[in-house]
Coordinates of C-alpha atoms and ligand atoms in Angstrom, one line a residue:
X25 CA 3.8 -7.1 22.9
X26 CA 2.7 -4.5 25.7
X27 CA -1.2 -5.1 25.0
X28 CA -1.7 -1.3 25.2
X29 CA 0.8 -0.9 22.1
X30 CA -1.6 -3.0 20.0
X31 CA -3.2 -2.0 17.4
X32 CA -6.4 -3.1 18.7
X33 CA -5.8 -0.9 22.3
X34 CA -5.2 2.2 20.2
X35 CA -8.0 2.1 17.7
X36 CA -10.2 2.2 21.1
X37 CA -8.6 4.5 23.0
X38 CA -8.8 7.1 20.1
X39 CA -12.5 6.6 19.7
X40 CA -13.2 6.6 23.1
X41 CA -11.0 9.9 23.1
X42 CA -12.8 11.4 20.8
X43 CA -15.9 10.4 22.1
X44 CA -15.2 12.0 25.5
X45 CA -14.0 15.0 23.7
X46 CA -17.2 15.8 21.9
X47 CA -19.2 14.9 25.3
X48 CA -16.7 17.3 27.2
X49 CA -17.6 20.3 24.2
X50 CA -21.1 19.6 24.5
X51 CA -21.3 19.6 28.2
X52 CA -19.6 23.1 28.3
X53 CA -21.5 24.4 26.1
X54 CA -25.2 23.7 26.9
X55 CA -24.5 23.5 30.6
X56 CA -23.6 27.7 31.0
X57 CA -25.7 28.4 28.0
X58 CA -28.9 27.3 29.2
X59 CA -28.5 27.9 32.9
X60 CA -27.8 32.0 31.2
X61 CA -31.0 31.6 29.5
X62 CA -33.0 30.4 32.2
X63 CA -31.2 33.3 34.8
X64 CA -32.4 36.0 32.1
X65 CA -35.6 34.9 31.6
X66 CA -36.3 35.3 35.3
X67 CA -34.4 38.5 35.9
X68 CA -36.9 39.8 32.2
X69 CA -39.7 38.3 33.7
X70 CA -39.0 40.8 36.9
X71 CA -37.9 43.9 34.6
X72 CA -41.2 43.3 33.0
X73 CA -43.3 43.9 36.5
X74 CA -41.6 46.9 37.6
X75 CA -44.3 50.2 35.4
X76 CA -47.0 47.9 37.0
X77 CA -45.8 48.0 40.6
X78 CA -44.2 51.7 40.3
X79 CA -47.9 52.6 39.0
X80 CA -49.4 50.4 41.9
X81 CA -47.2 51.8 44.6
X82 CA -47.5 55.5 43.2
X83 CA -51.7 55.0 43.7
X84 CA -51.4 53.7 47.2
X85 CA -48.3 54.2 48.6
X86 CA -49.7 53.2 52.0
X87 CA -51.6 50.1 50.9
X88 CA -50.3 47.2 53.2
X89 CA -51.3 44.5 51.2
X90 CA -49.1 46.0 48.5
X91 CA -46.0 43.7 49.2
X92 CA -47.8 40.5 49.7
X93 CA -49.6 41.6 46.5
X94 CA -46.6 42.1 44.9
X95 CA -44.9 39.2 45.8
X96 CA -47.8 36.8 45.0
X97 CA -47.9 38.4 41.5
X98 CA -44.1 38.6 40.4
X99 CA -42.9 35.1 42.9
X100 CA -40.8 36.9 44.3
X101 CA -39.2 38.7 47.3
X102 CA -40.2 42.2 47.4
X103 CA -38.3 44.6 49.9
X104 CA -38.1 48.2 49.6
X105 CA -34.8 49.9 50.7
X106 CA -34.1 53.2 51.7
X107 CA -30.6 55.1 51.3
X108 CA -29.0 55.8 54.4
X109 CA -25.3 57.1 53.5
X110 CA -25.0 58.7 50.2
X111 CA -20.6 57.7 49.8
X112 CA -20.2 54.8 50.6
X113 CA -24.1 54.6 49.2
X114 CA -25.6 52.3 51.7
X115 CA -29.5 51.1 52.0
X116 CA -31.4 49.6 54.5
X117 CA -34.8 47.9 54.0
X118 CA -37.8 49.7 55.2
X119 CA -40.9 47.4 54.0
X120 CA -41.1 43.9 52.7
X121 CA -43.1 40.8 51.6
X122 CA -41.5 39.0 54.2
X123 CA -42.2 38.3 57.8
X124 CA -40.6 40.8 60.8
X125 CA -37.2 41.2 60.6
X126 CA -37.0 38.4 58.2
X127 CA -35.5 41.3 55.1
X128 CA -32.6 42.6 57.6
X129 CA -30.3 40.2 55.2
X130 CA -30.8 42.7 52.0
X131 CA -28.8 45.9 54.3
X132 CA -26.8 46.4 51.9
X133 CA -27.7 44.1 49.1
X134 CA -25.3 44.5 45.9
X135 CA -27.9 45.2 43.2
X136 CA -30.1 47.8 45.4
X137 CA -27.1 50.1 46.4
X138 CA -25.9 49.9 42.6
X139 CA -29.6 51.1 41.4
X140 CA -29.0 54.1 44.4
X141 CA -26.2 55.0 43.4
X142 CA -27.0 55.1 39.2
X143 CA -30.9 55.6 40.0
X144 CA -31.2 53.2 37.4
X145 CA -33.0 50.1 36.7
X146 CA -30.4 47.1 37.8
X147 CA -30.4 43.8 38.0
X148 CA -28.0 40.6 38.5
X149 CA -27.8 37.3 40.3
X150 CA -26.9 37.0 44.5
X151 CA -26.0 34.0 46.4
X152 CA -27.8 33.7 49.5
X153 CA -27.4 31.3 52.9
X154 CA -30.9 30.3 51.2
X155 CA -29.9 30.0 47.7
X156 CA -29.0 31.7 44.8
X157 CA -31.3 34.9 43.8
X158 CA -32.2 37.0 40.6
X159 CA -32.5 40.6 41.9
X160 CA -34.0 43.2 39.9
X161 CA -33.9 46.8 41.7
X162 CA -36.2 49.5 40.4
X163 CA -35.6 53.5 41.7
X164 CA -38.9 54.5 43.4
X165 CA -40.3 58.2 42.7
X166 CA -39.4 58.9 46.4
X167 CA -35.6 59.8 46.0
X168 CA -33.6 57.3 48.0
X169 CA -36.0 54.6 47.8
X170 CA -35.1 51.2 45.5
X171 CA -37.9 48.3 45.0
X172 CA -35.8 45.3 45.4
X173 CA -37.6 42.4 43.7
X174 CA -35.8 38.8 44.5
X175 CA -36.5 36.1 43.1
X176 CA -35.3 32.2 44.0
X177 CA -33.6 30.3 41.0
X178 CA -33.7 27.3 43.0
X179 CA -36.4 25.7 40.4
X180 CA -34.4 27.1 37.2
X181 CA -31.2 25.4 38.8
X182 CA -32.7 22.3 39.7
X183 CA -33.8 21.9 35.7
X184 CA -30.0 22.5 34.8
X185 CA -28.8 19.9 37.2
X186 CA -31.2 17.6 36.0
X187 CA -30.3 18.1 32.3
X188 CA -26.5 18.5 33.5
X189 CA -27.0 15.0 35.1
X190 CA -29.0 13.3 32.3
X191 CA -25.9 14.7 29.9
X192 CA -23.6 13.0 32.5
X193 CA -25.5 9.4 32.2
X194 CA -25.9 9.6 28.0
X195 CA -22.4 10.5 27.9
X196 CA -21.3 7.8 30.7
X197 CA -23.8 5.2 28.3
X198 CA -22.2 6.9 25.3
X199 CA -18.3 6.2 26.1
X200 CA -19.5 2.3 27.0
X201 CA -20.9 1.8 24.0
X202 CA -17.7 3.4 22.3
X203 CA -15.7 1.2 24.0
X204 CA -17.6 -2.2 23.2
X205 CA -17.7 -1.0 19.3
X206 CA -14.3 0.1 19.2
X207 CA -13.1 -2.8 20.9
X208 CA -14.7 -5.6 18.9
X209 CA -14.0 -3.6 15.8
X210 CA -10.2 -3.6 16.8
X211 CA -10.6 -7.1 17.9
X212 CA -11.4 -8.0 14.3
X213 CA -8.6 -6.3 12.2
X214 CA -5.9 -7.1 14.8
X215 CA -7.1 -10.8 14.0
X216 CA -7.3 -10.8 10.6
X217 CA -4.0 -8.7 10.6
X218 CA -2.1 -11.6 13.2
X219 CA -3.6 -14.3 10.1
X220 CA -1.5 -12.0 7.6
X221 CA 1.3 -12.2 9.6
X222 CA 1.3 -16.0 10.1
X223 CA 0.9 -16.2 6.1
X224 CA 4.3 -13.8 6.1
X225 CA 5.7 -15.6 8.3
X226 CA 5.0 -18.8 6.8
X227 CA 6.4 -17.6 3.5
X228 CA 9.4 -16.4 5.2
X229 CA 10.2 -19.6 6.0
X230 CA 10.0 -21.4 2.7
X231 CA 6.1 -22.9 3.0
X232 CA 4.8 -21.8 0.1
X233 CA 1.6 -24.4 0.2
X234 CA -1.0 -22.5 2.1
X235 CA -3.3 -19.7 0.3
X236 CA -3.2 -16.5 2.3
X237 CA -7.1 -15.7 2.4
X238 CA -9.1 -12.7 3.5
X239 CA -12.3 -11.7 1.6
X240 CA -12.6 -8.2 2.7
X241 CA -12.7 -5.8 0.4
X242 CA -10.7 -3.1 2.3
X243 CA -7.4 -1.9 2.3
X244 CA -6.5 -5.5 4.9
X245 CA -7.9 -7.7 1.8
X246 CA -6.5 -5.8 -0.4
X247 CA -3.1 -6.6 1.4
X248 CA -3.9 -10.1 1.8
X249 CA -4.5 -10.5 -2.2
X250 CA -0.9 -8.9 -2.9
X251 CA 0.7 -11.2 -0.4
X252 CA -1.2 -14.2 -2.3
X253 CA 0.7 -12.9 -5.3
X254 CA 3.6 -12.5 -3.8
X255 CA 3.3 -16.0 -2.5
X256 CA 2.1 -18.0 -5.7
X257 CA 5.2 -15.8 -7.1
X258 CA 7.5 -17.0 -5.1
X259 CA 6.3 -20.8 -5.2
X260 CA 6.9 -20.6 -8.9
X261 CA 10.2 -19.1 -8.6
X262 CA 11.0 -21.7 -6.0
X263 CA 9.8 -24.6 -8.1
X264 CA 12.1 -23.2 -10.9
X265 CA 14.8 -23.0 -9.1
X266 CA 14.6 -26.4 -7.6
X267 CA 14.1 -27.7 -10.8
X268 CA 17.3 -26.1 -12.5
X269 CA 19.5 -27.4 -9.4
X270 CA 18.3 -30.7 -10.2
X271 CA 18.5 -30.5 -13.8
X272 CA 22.0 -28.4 -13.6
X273 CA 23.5 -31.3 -11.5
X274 CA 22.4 -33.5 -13.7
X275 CA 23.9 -32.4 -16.5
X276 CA 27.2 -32.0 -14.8
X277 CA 26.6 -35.6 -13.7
X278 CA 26.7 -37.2 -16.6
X279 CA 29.2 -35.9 -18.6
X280 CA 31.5 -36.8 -15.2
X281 CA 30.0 -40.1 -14.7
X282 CA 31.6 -41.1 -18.3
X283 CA 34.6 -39.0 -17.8
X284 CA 35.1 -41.4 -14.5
X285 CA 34.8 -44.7 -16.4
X286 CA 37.0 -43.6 -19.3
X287 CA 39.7 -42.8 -16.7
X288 CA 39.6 -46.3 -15.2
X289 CA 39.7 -47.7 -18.5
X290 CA 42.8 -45.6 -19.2
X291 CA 44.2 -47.9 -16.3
X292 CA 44.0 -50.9 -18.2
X293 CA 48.0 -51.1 -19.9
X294 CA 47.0 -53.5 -22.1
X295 CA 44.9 -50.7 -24.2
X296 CA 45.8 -50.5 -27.9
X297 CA 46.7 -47.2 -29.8
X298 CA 43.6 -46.5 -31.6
X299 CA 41.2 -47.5 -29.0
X300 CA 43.4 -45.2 -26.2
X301 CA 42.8 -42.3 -29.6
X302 CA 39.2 -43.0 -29.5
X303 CA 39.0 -42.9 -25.2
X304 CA 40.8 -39.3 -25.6
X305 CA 38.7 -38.4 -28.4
X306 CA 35.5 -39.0 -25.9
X307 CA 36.8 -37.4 -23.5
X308 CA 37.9 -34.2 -24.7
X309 CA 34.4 -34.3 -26.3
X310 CA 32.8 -34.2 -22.7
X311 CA 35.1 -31.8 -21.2
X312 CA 34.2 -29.7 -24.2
X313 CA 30.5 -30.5 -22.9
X314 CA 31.1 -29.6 -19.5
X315 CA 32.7 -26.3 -20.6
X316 CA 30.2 -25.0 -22.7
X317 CA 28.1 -25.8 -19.9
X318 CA 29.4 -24.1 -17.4
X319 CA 29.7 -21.1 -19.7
X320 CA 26.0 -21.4 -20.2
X321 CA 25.0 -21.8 -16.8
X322 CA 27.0 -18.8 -15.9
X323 CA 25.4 -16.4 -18.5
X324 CA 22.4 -17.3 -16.9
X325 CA 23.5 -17.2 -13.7
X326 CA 24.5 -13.4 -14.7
X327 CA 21.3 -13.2 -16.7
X328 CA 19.4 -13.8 -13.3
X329 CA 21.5 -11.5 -11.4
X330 CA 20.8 -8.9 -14.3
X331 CA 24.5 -8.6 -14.3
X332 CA 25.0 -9.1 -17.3
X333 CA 26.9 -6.4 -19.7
X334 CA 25.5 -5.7 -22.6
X335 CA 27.0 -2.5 -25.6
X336 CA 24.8 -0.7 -27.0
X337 CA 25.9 0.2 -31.0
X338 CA 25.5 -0.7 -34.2
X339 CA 25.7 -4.2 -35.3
X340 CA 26.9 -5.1 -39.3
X341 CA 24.4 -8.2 -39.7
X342 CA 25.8 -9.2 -42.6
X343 CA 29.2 -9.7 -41.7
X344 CA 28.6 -11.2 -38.5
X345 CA 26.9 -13.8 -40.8
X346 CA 29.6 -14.3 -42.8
X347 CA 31.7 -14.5 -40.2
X348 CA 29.4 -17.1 -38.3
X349 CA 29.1 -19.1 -42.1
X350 CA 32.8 -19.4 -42.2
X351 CA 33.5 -20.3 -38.1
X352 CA 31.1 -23.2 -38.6
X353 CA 31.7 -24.2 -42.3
X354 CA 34.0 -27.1 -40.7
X355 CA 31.5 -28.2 -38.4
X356 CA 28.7 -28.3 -41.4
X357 CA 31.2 -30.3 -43.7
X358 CA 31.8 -32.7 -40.7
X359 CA 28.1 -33.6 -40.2
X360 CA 27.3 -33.2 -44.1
X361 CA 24.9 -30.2 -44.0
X362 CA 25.2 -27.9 -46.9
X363 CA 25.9 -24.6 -45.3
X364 CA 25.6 -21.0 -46.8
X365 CA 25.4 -17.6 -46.2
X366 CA 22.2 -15.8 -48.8
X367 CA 23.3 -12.1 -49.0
X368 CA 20.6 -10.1 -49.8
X369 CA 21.5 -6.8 -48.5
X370 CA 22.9 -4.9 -45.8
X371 CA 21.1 -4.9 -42.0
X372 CA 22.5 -3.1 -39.3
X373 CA 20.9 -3.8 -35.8
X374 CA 21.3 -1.9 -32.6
X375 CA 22.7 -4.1 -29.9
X376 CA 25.9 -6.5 -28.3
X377 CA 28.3 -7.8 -31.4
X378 CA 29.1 -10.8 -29.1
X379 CA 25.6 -11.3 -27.9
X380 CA 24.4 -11.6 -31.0
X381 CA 27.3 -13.3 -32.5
X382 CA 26.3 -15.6 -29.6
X383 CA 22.9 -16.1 -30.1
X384 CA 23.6 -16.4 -34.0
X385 CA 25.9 -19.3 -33.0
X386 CA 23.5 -21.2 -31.1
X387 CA 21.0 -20.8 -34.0
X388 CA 23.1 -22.4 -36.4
X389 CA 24.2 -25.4 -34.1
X390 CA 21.0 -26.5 -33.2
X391 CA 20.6 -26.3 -37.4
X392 CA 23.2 -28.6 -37.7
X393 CA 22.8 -30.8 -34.7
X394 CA 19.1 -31.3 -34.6
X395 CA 18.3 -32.2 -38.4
X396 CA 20.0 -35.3 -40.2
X397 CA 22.9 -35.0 -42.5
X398 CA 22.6 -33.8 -45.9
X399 CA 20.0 -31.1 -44.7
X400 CA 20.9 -27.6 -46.5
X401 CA 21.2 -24.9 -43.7
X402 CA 21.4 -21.1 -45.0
X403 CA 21.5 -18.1 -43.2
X404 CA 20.4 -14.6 -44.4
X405 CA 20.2 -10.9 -43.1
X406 CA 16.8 -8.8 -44.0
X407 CA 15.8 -5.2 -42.8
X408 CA 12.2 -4.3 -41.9
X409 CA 10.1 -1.2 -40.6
X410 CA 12.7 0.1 -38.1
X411 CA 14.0 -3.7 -37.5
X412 CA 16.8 -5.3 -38.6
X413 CA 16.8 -9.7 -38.2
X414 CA 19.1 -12.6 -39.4
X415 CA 17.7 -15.6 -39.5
X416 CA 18.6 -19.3 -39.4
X417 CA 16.9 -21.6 -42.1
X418 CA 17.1 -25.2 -41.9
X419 CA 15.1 -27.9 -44.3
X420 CA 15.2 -30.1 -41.1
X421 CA 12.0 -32.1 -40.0
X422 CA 10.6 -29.6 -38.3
X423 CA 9.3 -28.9 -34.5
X424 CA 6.1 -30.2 -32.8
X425 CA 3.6 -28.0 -31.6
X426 CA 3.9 -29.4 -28.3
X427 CA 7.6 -28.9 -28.5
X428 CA 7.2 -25.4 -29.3
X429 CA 5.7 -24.3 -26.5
X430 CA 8.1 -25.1 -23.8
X431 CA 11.2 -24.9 -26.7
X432 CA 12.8 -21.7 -24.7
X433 CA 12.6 -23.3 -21.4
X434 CA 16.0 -23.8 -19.7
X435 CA 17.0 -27.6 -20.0
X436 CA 14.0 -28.7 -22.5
X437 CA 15.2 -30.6 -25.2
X438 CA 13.2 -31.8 -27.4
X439 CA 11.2 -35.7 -27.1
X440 CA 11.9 -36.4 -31.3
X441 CA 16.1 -35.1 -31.0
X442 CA 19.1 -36.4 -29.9
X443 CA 20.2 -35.5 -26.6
X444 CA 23.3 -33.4 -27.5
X445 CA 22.9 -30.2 -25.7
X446 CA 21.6 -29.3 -22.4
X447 CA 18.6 -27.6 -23.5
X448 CA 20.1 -24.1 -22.2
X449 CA 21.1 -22.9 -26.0
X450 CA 17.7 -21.5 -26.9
X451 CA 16.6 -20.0 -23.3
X452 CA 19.8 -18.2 -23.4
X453 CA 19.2 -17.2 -26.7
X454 CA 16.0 -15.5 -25.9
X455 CA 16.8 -13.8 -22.9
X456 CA 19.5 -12.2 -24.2
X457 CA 17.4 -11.2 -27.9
X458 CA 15.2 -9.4 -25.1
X459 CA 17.7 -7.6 -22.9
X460 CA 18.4 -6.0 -26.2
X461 CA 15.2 -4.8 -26.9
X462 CA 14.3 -7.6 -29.4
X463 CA 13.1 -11.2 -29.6
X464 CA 12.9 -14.9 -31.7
X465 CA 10.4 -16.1 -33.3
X466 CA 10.1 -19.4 -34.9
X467 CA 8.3 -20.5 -38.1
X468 CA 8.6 -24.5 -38.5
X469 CA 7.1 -26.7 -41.0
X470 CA 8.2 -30.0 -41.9
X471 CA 10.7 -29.6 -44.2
X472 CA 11.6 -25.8 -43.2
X473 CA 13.0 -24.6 -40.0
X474 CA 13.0 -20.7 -39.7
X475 CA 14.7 -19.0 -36.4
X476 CA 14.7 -15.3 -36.5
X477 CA 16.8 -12.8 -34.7
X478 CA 14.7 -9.5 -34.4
X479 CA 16.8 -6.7 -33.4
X480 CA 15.5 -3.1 -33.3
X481 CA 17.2 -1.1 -36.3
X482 CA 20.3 1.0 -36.2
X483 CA 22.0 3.8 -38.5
X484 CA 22.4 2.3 -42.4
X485 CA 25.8 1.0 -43.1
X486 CA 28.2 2.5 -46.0
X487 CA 27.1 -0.6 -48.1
X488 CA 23.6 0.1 -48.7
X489 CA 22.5 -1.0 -51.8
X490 CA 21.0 1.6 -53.6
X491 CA 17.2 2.3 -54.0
X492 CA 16.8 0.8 -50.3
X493 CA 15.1 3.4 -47.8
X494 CA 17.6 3.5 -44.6
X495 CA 15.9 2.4 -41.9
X496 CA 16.0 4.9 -38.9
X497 CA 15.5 4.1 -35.1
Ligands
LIG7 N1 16.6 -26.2 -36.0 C1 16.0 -27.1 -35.2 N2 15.3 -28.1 -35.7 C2 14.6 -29.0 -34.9 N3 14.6 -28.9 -33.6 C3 15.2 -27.9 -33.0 C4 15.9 -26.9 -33.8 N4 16.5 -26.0 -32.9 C5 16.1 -26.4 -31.6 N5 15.4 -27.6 -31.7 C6 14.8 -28.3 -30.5 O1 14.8 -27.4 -29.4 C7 15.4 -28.0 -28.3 C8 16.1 -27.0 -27.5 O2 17.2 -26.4 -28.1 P1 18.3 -25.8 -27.2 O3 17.7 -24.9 -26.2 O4 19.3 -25.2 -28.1 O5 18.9 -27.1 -26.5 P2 19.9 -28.2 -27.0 O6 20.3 -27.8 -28.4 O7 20.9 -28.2 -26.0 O8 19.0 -29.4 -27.0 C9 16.3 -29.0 -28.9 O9 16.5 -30.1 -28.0 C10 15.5 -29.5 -30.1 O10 14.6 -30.5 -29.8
LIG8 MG1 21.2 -26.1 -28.8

């Protein structure tokens, strides 16, 4: 990176530019404003003199100690001009503080012909081949006569260049020290900002081990802490979905692992009817498996992708019990669970008919699969305050508290069942109660099994039983 691009490089560059900036305004404005001041109290100073020496020279106009008098008392030149042209008004000194012909410079000095001319008091600043001069000229009684009064600013310039050049040095110190602070101070955040981008960096390329730390407690920590969350985040997402490859090939493992040795059985000739009946039975039981898993693992696959369509309308509970009673009523004979449908009323719900019908479906098998034969299963339809459920009731052995917890996981299946399923039926289950606005909850004792489906309410059906309150979303 071009170092002058960085961060760092800017942050110092703007403080030193606005350091120099604010020098620059102060420089310009105390440097003319005092040097003004100073200029004007001089040229006041003179003003001041001038009834005194009008008085003075009035008294005794032929007094010739009067200029040296005069000059000792006001420091200043003091040179008294005569007009000798009226236009172009032009004067010419006559007497002076100074020595011989020493005053022959002020012919025709600026301020003296402009007090001629307007027989005015004027005054104003002249540069000289000996410095720079304020000038105060004063009309005389005498008609044509100005009292120029000179005075050298030498002294009240050499206090502005001192204080112009000690402004100079403080701001010269000044822009140093700007530069050191800025510079360490840009040192430190483009460092801690290079550690954030290692820790980005690092997560971008799959290392999810290492904390991203930073204890400030500025906008750069606060940063830091999101990418931390990001990061722990991510390692859980990444852990999870390691864990369902392994588990998802597994499962598909197995059932083709048996598939495999059935097939090289099915070689043997010498196999009997009943025991080749028996092989095909297995089989088709374990391509059923692999079906149904692959149908799972594709809901969830859509589930993950959040591509997964789901109708929003009103769902007959009750029927879709009934219907679910009757579609597994073979299945319950077959494994000897007594199987029934408890109408109490009429629920409408608000969501998916399939989804549910598909969640309702994996209720009742783990119902029949997970408790031993002879266990009654029922299944009933209930409305409450603006929800509608069905449930699943089994009179099964129940489900351990350490069971519960991790039940809706993908793949767990519990330690106490038989390994039919895959352990997907009651993630999917739940995931797909949510994306419909609802959820299940389990109530398990020994000896009573309770899965509910709660589904937010819809419109009352034509069958409601009279007396009931419809239930409104
Ligand atoms: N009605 C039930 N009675 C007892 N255990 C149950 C019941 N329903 C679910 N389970 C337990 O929950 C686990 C997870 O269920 P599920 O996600 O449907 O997976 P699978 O049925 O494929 O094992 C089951 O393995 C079982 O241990
Ligand atoms: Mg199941």
């Amino acid at each position: 990176m071009n170092p002058l691009r960085t961060v760092g490089a800017r942050l110092s560059l703007a403080l030193l530019g606005v350091v120099a900036l604010v020098l620059g305004l102060v420089y310009l404005i105390v440097v003319p404003s005092l040097k003004s001041r100073l200029v004007d109290a001089r040229l006041n100073d003179l003003a001041h003199a001038r009834t005194a020496l009008k008085a003075e020279f009035k008294a005794q106009p032929n007094d010739p100690d009067f200029f040296s008098n005069a000059a000792a008392s006001t420091n200043a030149r003091v040179v008294l001009l005569s007009v000798v042209s009226q236009s172009p008004t032009l004067v010419t000194p006559l007497q002076s503080s100074l020595p011989g012909r020493s005053a022959n410079p002020y012919t025709n000095d600026p301020i003296a012909t402009r007090s001629a001319r307007t027989s005015q008091l004027e005054r104003g600043t002249v540069s000289r081949s000996d410095g720079e001069f304020a000038e105060v000229a004063i009309p005389m009684p005498k008609r044509g006569e100005v009292l120029l009064l000179a005075a050298p600013l030498h002294d009240a310039l050499a206090d502005v260049r001192a204080v112009q050049r000690r402004l100079l040095l403080a701001g010269g110190l000044a822009l140093l020290v700007a530069l050191a602070v800025g510079y360490s101070a840009a040192r430190l955040f483009a460092r801690r900002i290079r550690r954030l981008e290692r820790a980005a960096d690092r997560i971008a390329g799959g290392h999810f081990d290492q904390q991203v730390a930073d204890r400030g407690s500025d906008e750069l920590g606060e940063l830091a802490r999101a990418f931390e969350r990001m990061r722990t985040r991510l390692a859980g997402l990444d852990h999870a979905r390691r864990e369902f490859v392994a588990n998802a090939s597994h499962e598909l493992r197995t059932p083709l692992f048996s598939l495999g040795g059935f097939l090289e059985l099915l070689e043997d000739e010498e196999l009997d009817e009943s025991t080749l009946r028996e092989f095909l039975d297995t089989m088709t039981g374990q391509v059923r498996r692999l079906t149904k898993l692959a149908d799972d693992l594709l809901d969830l696959s859509k589930l993950d992708a959040g591509r997964l369509h789901m109708e929003t309308q009103p769902v007959d509970l009750a029927s879709l019990a009934g219907a679910a009673v009757d579609e597994f009523a073979g299945v319950a004979r077959a494994s000897e669970h007594p199987l029934e449908f408890a109408s109490n009323g009429a629920a409408t719900a608000r969501g998916d008919p399939q989804r549910v019908f598909q969640i309702v479906r994996i209720l009742l098998e783990n119902a029949l699969v997970h408790t031993p034969p002879g266990t009654p299963v029922e299944v009933s339809v209930r409305r409450t305050d603006g929800q509608a459920e069905i449930t699943v009731t089994d009179a099964g052995p129940g489900i351990s508290g350490e069971d519960r917890a991790e039940l809706f996981e993908r793949f767990y299946r519990g330690e106490s069942t038989k390994a039919s399923g895959s352990g997907l039926g009651l993630a999917i289950a739940k995931e797909l109660a949510e994306l419909m606005g609802g959820r299940i909850e389990l109530d398990s004792k020994p000896g009573r099994t309770v899965f509910a489906l709660v589904l937010p309410g819809g419109e009352p059906t034509r069958e409601l039983e009279p007396g009931r309150e419809p239930v409104a979303v």
